[in-house]
Amino acid sequence: MRNKPINFRGVPIVILFMMIGFFSFAQERLIRGKILDTEGNPLEGVSIKLKDIAGAGTLSAKDGTFQLQLSAAAKTLLISNVGYNAKQVHIGPSDNNISIRLESNTQDFEEVVVVGYGAMKKRDLTGAVASVNAKDLNTIPAGNPLEALQGKIAGVDIGAVTSPGSAPRIRIRGNRSLNASNEPLYVVDGIPRNSIDDIPVNDIESMEVLKDAASTAIYGSRGANGVVLVSTRRAKANTPTSVSYNTYVGMNKARFPKMMTGDEYVQFRRDVFRASHNNGWASGEPRNEDVFAAKELAIVNSGQFVDWQDLMYRKQSMNQEHNISIAHGSEKTQMVIFAGYRDEEGYYKTNDFKRYNLSVNLDHRISDALKIGLSSRLSNSDRNLFWAPDVNMLYMNPTATPYDEQGNMIWNPSVQQTAAWNILANYQEPYINNDNWVKSFNVLYAEYSFFDGFKLRSNFGLDLAQQKRREYYGSMTTLRYGRPDYARKAEEARTGILWDNILSYDKKFNKHSVNGTFVVSYQQQKTNGFFASGEGFPGEELEDWNLNSATQNLLMGSDYEKWTLGSLLGRFQYGYDSKYLLNFSFRADGSSVLADGNKWGYFPAVSAAWVIDQEEFFESKTINALKLRASYGVVGNSAIAPYSTLANTMQATYNFGEKTYFGYKLGGLVNKQLGWEYSGTYNFGLDFGLLSNRISGTFEFYKTATTDLLMKRSLPDFSGSESPGSNGIGSSPASVFQNIGSTSNTGFEAMITSNNIVSDKFSWSTTFNFYTNKEKIVSLLTDEDMVGNKWFIGQPIGVYYDYDKLGIWQTEEKDAAAGFQRKPGDPKLRDVNADGIIDADHDRVVLGQTSPKFGGFIRNSFGYKGFNLAIALEGKFGHMVESSMLGGNIFYDGTRWAPQALAGNYWTPDNPDGEYPYLNRAVEQRANLFGIRKGGYINVQEISLGYAIQEKLGPFKTLNIYARARNPFYLYKQDKDLDPQSPNFDYSAYRVFVLGLNINL
């Protein structure tokens, strides 16, 4: 066999691949190491990753050792572990076996939080301060910062948002005052404001809530009901330019109560007829021809019932928000520019809300000693309001037809309620109810450092707001029902200024630390406005643009008010060896709204803390942080309208013969002794960290006593005075403010954070809080209750006071019912004083309170690689709510539509277990009692699923895609027939579903 020549053509390729593999292997190496704490103890489960190299990483073993294969591109190790400061370690060519020590970060306790006129580490706090950062605020799609805060801080009760652009009610540790405001003070970037509705949640860096008097006393009279501090985003020094875009688009779905279906309403009407005609219930089922009018009968026979809720409300409404920010920080200058847009539809077809935001935060260091800055915010919000149908919805039953055969609106569609106007009229006729706000909020500061540890800072705030109201209701709308059309314009301008001059000293001497703050503050607010209205215009196309053409009831009015507040305050903080902390503050406020001789109030506070974990005797492998706190402080409240302590006059009209003359008369009596309302609070706290702060938290116990309550008392007619009506038009019964009575609030709070599982790929953390609050009136004008105001000594400020409904009188109780002039099927009320008579003076009792006795929040968040999932629950218990839809607005004669809760649920001889009374009984049915119900609930506040790409992807530094649901459903309700957060059908705590995207460039 002849030998073939060897073919060498493939050899160079084989050799090339062998060389590539050889050099690749030669460029990789194995590095070994050990992770220790500062005491030299090995740390298990520490994450070791390679910077800028995806997927490369490991965890340290039980003895702290690790090994990792490195490529030539590996330059830096990223070391991280829960409870320790993350660390970057540079790897040199000869670093094959390394030892790395991690410092404990005491996590939550080293967090810097904003306090009044400054900031400090949480470890150094001596008062009750809670903080929520930007990440936690942005877990739900919220149009209002308070909405984003709901449930996340123990002791802070925040209600539901029930329409676009509206703000929820907030109470910090309960209600204190009877007539004065119970709203907290809002402070944005160091400057007090009336509200924070115009600030997008995405533009907030953190929110702090000051809860005890030792923390709020620094704000004196403004901090009586707690303080909410808002810090907006600012750039950091020496950071490259970054661009962030955050957006979400989704829909809102209202949660309205279920109404009777057409068939249920038909049976309801038949039962009403049966109960009230012939021989009553014994006469048997009636014929439809006897029950319904001819117009209704055709609908009943055809089964083509009308769903008025479906016609009135949007099935779902759209909402969207877009925010973009640009940040840059050089060594001397840092700046953030933010722009935002929000668009949200309401569940009423005339209801929507739009908001535009633009802001700039600028900080510049002129020299080592001098720093200046500016925060400027501009917002424009436009809100189209709605007419809530209230009881008019019930006039529209399933047999009432909204349109005729030609599609024309039937103005009085109900046969049973012939005077009831078609509730859809506003969707067809000219209807304008618009509220526009333009706000400009500006803060300018200069800070000068001099000597050693001294700083002088001057803050000047200018807060401008202008509101424009437009109203126009055509003659055939629900607000005019055939009367002449109506138009109204109103404008209000508000100017607020504040000037703070803050001298501070901060110094450490060996084991001693001293901080002192002295502030001189001046604040002023002016408000002026006017309105004009009229009826009967030449044409509806004019709307509200030519009020002078009104032919009837042309009215106009104007108003003006001004108040000032001058303040002096000092605060001294001392710490020894980071173990013993003392804080003392004193503030004096002078308010123009109070009477001469009582304008100045004085508010001291003292607090102390013992950091036990810093003691030499304290040794624990489980507890790594432990601090006890105690405080007492006094704050004041002067939140009443300006001029409440000044006598005034009001215009009076006199007729002499055929002529009319105008004069003036006494417009109200004054109290020259009116002074401050004072609240003193004791607070005891415990801060702790367990297992290297894997678990950390805070416990608080407090007791607040409020005295000299500001209360508005009505005066008898023989006082010879009246109070001017709104805008000076008309009058109302005379009244006067007095300092009367006292209240108390006692409670417990717990906030716990736990990092349950932390590994290289999977994480699970839990945030939990719980609070209780016992609120009661301690004293009033005399030792007797004020029944007319529903104020009772020993009871909370807000209560339901009425008859106690025991159920329904049954057939076998006929004789007992007759003793109360009642029959089987009537409501059975408790005879409190057992005198055989049910009367208002002796048999009404406190049924329950309006504010929750306790509440809680829990959020679990999970992470797996780039995926993240979060579920949050929020609940409140111990209170009651009132639903007129389930109570006072139910008519048992069949002339109105009714909720599904009534269908088949009324007493009859055949249905003795019915919850509601017998139909069409000609006695007082106490219908409102059936609407007072337990309001406890557990709500699924958030479900969120997202995917984050943390490594650079093209131009994107990070990219996060998510889907979120807010308030998707209730896990538990004490009363199945209502929405406890919005128990009536006019307003809804709606569900929100969105898809969102966060991009950082």
PDB file of N, CA, C and O in Angstrom, residues 917-956:
ATOM      1  N   PRO A 917     -85.549  45.515  60.142  1.00  0.00           N
ATOM      2  CA  PRO A 917     -86.932  45.409  60.650  1.00  0.00           C
ATOM      3  C   PRO A 917     -87.955  45.135  59.552  1.00  0.00           C
ATOM      4  O   PRO A 917     -87.647  45.145  58.354  1.00  0.00           O
ATOM      5  N   TYR A 918     -89.178  44.915  60.002  1.00  0.00           N
ATOM      6  CA  TYR A 918     -90.310  44.629  59.129  1.00  0.00           C
ATOM      7  C   TYR A 918     -90.554  45.795  58.179  1.00  0.00           C
ATOM      8  O   TYR A 918     -90.320  46.956  58.518  1.00  0.00           O
ATOM      9  N   LEU A 919     -91.031  45.514  56.977  1.00  0.00           N
ATOM     10  CA  LEU A 919     -91.147  46.512  55.927  1.00  0.00           C
ATOM     11  C   LEU A 919     -92.373  47.409  56.119  1.00  0.00           C
ATOM     12  O   LEU A 919     -93.449  46.941  56.504  1.00  0.00           O
ATOM     13  N   ASN A 920     -92.183  48.708  55.841  1.00  0.00           N
ATOM     14  CA  ASN A 920     -93.265  49.692  55.770  1.00  0.00           C
ATOM     15  C   ASN A 920     -94.041  49.810  57.068  1.00  0.00           C
ATOM     16  O   ASN A 920     -95.223  50.127  57.064  1.00  0.00           O
ATOM     17  N   ARG A 921     -93.407  49.547  58.192  1.00  0.00           N
ATOM     18  CA  ARG A 921     -94.065  49.705  59.478  1.00  0.00           C
ATOM     19  C   ARG A 921     -94.162  51.187  59.805  1.00  0.00           C
ATOM     20  O   ARG A 921     -93.189  51.929  59.697  1.00  0.00           O
ATOM     21  N   ALA A 922     -95.317  51.627  60.205  1.00  0.00           N
ATOM     22  CA  ALA A 922     -95.560  53.049  60.436  1.00  0.00           C
ATOM     23  C   ALA A 922     -95.091  53.457  61.831  1.00  0.00           C
ATOM     24  O   ALA A 922     -95.832  54.054  62.606  1.00  0.00           O
ATOM     25  N   VAL A 923     -93.879  53.069  62.206  1.00  0.00           N
ATOM     26  CA  VAL A 923     -93.266  53.510  63.452  1.00  0.00           C
ATOM     27  C   VAL A 923     -91.843  53.937  63.125  1.00  0.00           C
ATOM     28  O   VAL A 923     -91.315  53.648  62.051  1.00  0.00           O
ATOM     29  N   GLU A 924     -91.221  54.618  64.063  1.00  0.00           N
ATOM     30  CA  GLU A 924     -89.846  55.052  63.845  1.00  0.00           C
ATOM     31  C   GLU A 924     -88.935  53.827  63.823  1.00  0.00           C
ATOM     32  O   GLU A 924     -88.861  53.077  64.799  1.00  0.00           O
ATOM     33  N   GLN A 925     -88.249  53.624  62.711  1.00  0.00           N
ATOM     34  CA  GLN A 925     -87.480  52.404  62.545  1.00  0.00           C
ATOM     35  C   GLN A 925     -86.026  52.521  63.015  1.00  0.00           C
ATOM     36  O   GLN A 925     -85.287  51.551  62.983  1.00  0.00           O
ATOM     37  N   ARG A 926     -85.597  53.728  63.439  1.00  0.00           N
ATOM     38  CA  ARG A 926     -84.211  53.906  63.868  1.00  0.00           C
ATOM     39  C   ARG A 926     -83.240  53.362  62.827  1.00  0.00           C
ATOM     40  O   ARG A 926     -82.296  52.617  63.127  1.00  0.00           O
ATOM     41  N   ALA A 927     -83.480  53.740  61.576  1.00  0.00           N
ATOM     42  CA  ALA A 927     -82.719  53.156  60.467  1.00  0.00           C
ATOM     43  C   ALA A 927     -81.225  53.410  60.595  1.00  0.00           C
ATOM     44  O   ALA A 927     -80.408  52.563  60.212  1.00  0.00           O
ATOM     45  N   ASN A 928     -80.838  54.565  61.163  1.00  0.00           N
ATOM     46  CA  ASN A 928     -79.414  54.887  61.238  1.00  0.00           C
ATOM     47  C   ASN A 928     -78.642  53.886  62.092  1.00  0.00           C
ATOM     48  O   ASN A 928     -77.447  53.662  61.879  1.00  0.00           O
ATOM     49  N   LEU A 929     -79.299  53.249  63.069  1.00  0.00           N
ATOM     50  CA  LEU A 929     -78.604  52.300  63.940  1.00  0.00           C
ATOM     51  C   LEU A 929     -78.059  51.111  63.170  1.00  0.00           C
ATOM     52  O   LEU A 929     -77.052  50.513  63.568  1.00  0.00           O
ATOM     53  N   PHE A 930     -78.700  50.765  62.069  1.00  0.00           N
ATOM     54  CA  PHE A 930     -78.272  49.615  61.291  1.00  0.00           C
ATOM     55  C   PHE A 930     -77.031  49.918  60.451  1.00  0.00           C
ATOM     56  O   PHE A 930     -76.438  49.012  59.872  1.00  0.00           O
ATOM     57  N   GLY A 931     -76.651  51.202  60.393  1.00  0.00           N
ATOM     58  CA  GLY A 931     -75.461  51.580  59.638  1.00  0.00           C
ATOM     59  C   GLY A 931     -74.226  51.764  60.492  1.00  0.00           C
ATOM     60  O   GLY A 931     -73.129  51.965  59.967  1.00  0.00           O
ATOM     61  N   ILE A 932     -74.361  51.707  61.825  1.00  0.00           N
ATOM     62  CA  ILE A 932     -73.208  51.837  62.728  1.00  0.00           C
ATOM     63  C   ILE A 932     -72.640  50.444  62.954  1.00  0.00           C
ATOM     64  O   ILE A 932     -73.268  49.595  63.594  1.00  0.00           O
ATOM     65  N   ARG A 933     -71.439  50.206  62.433  1.00  0.00           N
ATOM     66  CA  ARG A 933     -70.904  48.850  62.383  1.00  0.00           C
ATOM     67  C   ARG A 933     -69.424  48.826  62.760  1.00  0.00           C
ATOM     68  O   ARG A 933     -68.746  49.848  62.726  1.00  0.00           O
ATOM     69  N   LYS A 934     -68.949  47.649  63.080  1.00  0.00           N
ATOM     70  CA  LYS A 934     -67.539  47.482  63.407  1.00  0.00           C
ATOM     71  C   LYS A 934     -66.691  47.723  62.167  1.00  0.00           C
ATOM     72  O   LYS A 934     -66.995  47.232  61.089  1.00  0.00           O
ATOM     73  N   GLY A 935     -65.604  48.485  62.362  1.00  0.00           N
ATOM     74  CA  GLY A 935     -64.802  48.889  61.204  1.00  0.00           C
ATOM     75  C   GLY A 935     -63.466  48.213  61.074  1.00  0.00           C
ATOM     76  O   GLY A 935     -62.635  48.622  60.261  1.00  0.00           O
ATOM     77  N   GLY A 936     -63.206  47.167  61.845  1.00  0.00           N
ATOM     78  CA  GLY A 936     -61.906  46.510  61.794  1.00  0.00           C
ATOM     79  C   GLY A 936     -61.654  45.795  60.473  1.00  0.00           C
ATOM     80  O   GLY A 936     -62.581  45.277  59.846  1.00  0.00           O
ATOM     81  N   TYR A 937     -60.399  45.754  60.066  1.00  0.00           N
ATOM     82  CA  TYR A 937     -60.062  45.102  58.796  1.00  0.00           C
ATOM     83  C   TYR A 937     -58.581  44.766  58.726  1.00  0.00           C
ATOM     84  O   TYR A 937     -57.762  45.307  59.472  1.00  0.00           O
ATOM     85  N   ILE A 938     -58.254  43.841  57.846  1.00  0.00           N
ATOM     86  CA  ILE A 938     -56.876  43.588  57.417  1.00  0.00           C
ATOM     87  C   ILE A 938     -56.872  43.720  55.899  1.00  0.00           C
ATOM     88  O   ILE A 938     -57.550  42.971  55.199  1.00  0.00           O
ATOM     89  N   ASN A 939     -56.135  44.681  55.414  1.00  0.00           N
ATOM     90  CA  ASN A 939     -56.120  45.004  53.988  1.00  0.00           C
ATOM     91  C   ASN A 939     -54.784  44.599  53.370  1.00  0.00           C
ATOM     92  O   ASN A 939     -53.723  44.825  53.961  1.00  0.00           O
ATOM     93  N   VAL A 940     -54.843  43.965  52.210  1.00  0.00           N
ATOM     94  CA  VAL A 940     -53.619  43.716  51.449  1.00  0.00           C
ATOM     95  C   VAL A 940     -53.250  45.040  50.789  1.00  0.00           C
ATOM     96  O   VAL A 940     -53.849  45.454  49.807  1.00  0.00           O
ATOM     97  N   GLN A 941     -52.271  45.721  51.373  1.00  0.00           N
ATOM     98  CA  GLN A 941     -51.918  47.054  50.895  1.00  0.00           C
ATOM     99  C   GLN A 941     -51.061  47.026  49.636  1.00  0.00           C
ATOM    100  O   GLN A 941     -51.174  47.895  48.776  1.00  0.00           O
ATOM    101  N   GLU A 942     -50.237  45.997  49.520  1.00  0.00           N
ATOM    102  CA  GLU A 942     -49.294  45.984  48.395  1.00  0.00           C
ATOM    103  C   GLU A 942     -48.972  44.563  47.962  1.00  0.00           C
ATOM    104  O   GLU A 942     -48.761  43.676  48.787  1.00  0.00           O
ATOM    105  N   ILE A 943     -48.967  44.347  46.674  1.00  0.00           N
ATOM    106  CA  ILE A 943     -48.354  43.163  46.061  1.00  0.00           C
ATOM    107  C   ILE A 943     -47.492  43.683  44.918  1.00  0.00           C
ATOM    108  O   ILE A 943     -47.990  44.372  44.026  1.00  0.00           O
ATOM    109  N   SER A 944     -46.230  43.379  44.973  1.00  0.00           N
ATOM    110  CA  SER A 944     -45.297  43.931  43.985  1.00  0.00           C
ATOM    111  C   SER A 944     -44.373  42.836  43.480  1.00  0.00           C
ATOM    112  O   SER A 944     -43.832  42.049  44.255  1.00  0.00           O
ATOM    113  N   LEU A 945     -44.196  42.788  42.174  1.00  0.00           N
ATOM    114  CA  LEU A 945     -43.280  41.844  41.543  1.00  0.00           C
ATOM    115  C   LEU A 945     -42.447  42.597  40.518  1.00  0.00           C
ATOM    116  O   LEU A 945     -42.994  43.305  39.662  1.00  0.00           O
ATOM    117  N   GLY A 946     -41.130  42.451  40.606  1.00  0.00           N
ATOM    118  CA  GLY A 946     -40.270  43.176  39.685  1.00  0.00           C
ATOM    119  C   GLY A 946     -39.026  42.407  39.331  1.00  0.00           C
ATOM    120  O   GLY A 946     -38.694  41.381  39.943  1.00  0.00           O
ATOM    121  N   TYR A 947     -38.335  42.906  38.317  1.00  0.00           N
ATOM    122  CA  TYR A 947     -37.053  42.336  37.904  1.00  0.00           C
ATOM    123  C   TYR A 947     -36.082  43.486  37.691  1.00  0.00           C
ATOM    124  O   TYR A 947     -36.375  44.447  36.967  1.00  0.00           O
ATOM    125  N   ALA A 948     -34.940  43.401  38.347  1.00  0.00           N
ATOM    126  CA  ALA A 948     -33.945  44.469  38.279  1.00  0.00           C
ATOM    127  C   ALA A 948     -32.665  43.963  37.631  1.00  0.00           C
ATOM    128  O   ALA A 948     -32.155  42.898  37.993  1.00  0.00           O
ATOM    129  N   ILE A 949     -32.184  44.720  36.680  1.00  0.00           N
ATOM    130  CA  ILE A 949     -30.884  44.460  36.059  1.00  0.00           C
ATOM    131  C   ILE A 949     -29.901  45.445  36.677  1.00  0.00           C
ATOM    132  O   ILE A 949     -29.931  46.644  36.387  1.00  0.00           O
ATOM    133  N   GLN A 950     -29.055  44.946  37.589  1.00  0.00           N
ATOM    134  CA  GLN A 950     -28.155  45.824  38.324  1.00  0.00           C
ATOM    135  C   GLN A 950     -26.830  46.054  37.600  1.00  0.00           C
ATOM    136  O   GLN A 950     -26.084  46.960  37.961  1.00  0.00           O
ATOM    137  N   GLU A 951     -26.530  45.228  36.630  1.00  0.00           N
ATOM    138  CA  GLU A 951     -25.290  45.413  35.885  1.00  0.00           C
ATOM    139  C   GLU A 951     -25.552  46.325  34.691  1.00  0.00           C
ATOM    140  O   GLU A 951     -26.661  46.388  34.176  1.00  0.00           O
ATOM    141  N   LYS A 952     -24.541  46.993  34.269  1.00  0.00           N
ATOM    142  CA  LYS A 952     -24.689  47.948  33.176  1.00  0.00           C
ATOM    143  C   LYS A 952     -25.122  47.241  31.909  1.00  0.00           C
ATOM    144  O   LYS A 952     -24.557  46.231  31.498  1.00  0.00           O
ATOM    145  N   LEU A 953     -26.144  47.790  31.301  1.00  0.00           N
ATOM    146  CA  LEU A 953     -26.696  47.221  30.076  1.00  0.00           C
ATOM    147  C   LEU A 953     -26.798  48.341  29.045  1.00  0.00           C
ATOM    148  O   LEU A 953     -27.730  49.144  29.081  1.00  0.00           O
ATOM    149  N   GLY A 954     -25.841  48.394  28.159  1.00  0.00           N
ATOM    150  CA  GLY A 954     -25.791  49.483  27.196  1.00  0.00           C
ATOM    151  C   GLY A 954     -25.643  50.803  27.932  1.00  0.00           C
ATOM    152  O   GLY A 954     -24.781  50.954  28.800  1.00  0.00           O
ATOM    153  N   PRO A 955     -26.518  51.781  27.649  1.00  0.00           N
ATOM    154  CA  PRO A 955     -26.409  53.076  28.337  1.00  0.00           C
ATOM    155  C   PRO A 955     -27.006  53.056  29.743  1.00  0.00           C
ATOM    156  O   PRO A 955     -26.882  54.017  30.493  1.00  0.00           O
ATOM    157  N   PHE A 956     -27.689  51.949  30.118  1.00  0.00           N
ATOM    158  CA  PHE A 956     -28.391  51.902  31.389  1.00  0.00           C
ATOM    159  C   PHE A 956     -27.481  51.370  32.497  1.00  0.00           C
ATOM    160  O   PHE A 956     -26.922  50.273  32.389  1.00  0.00           O
TER     161      PHE A 956
END
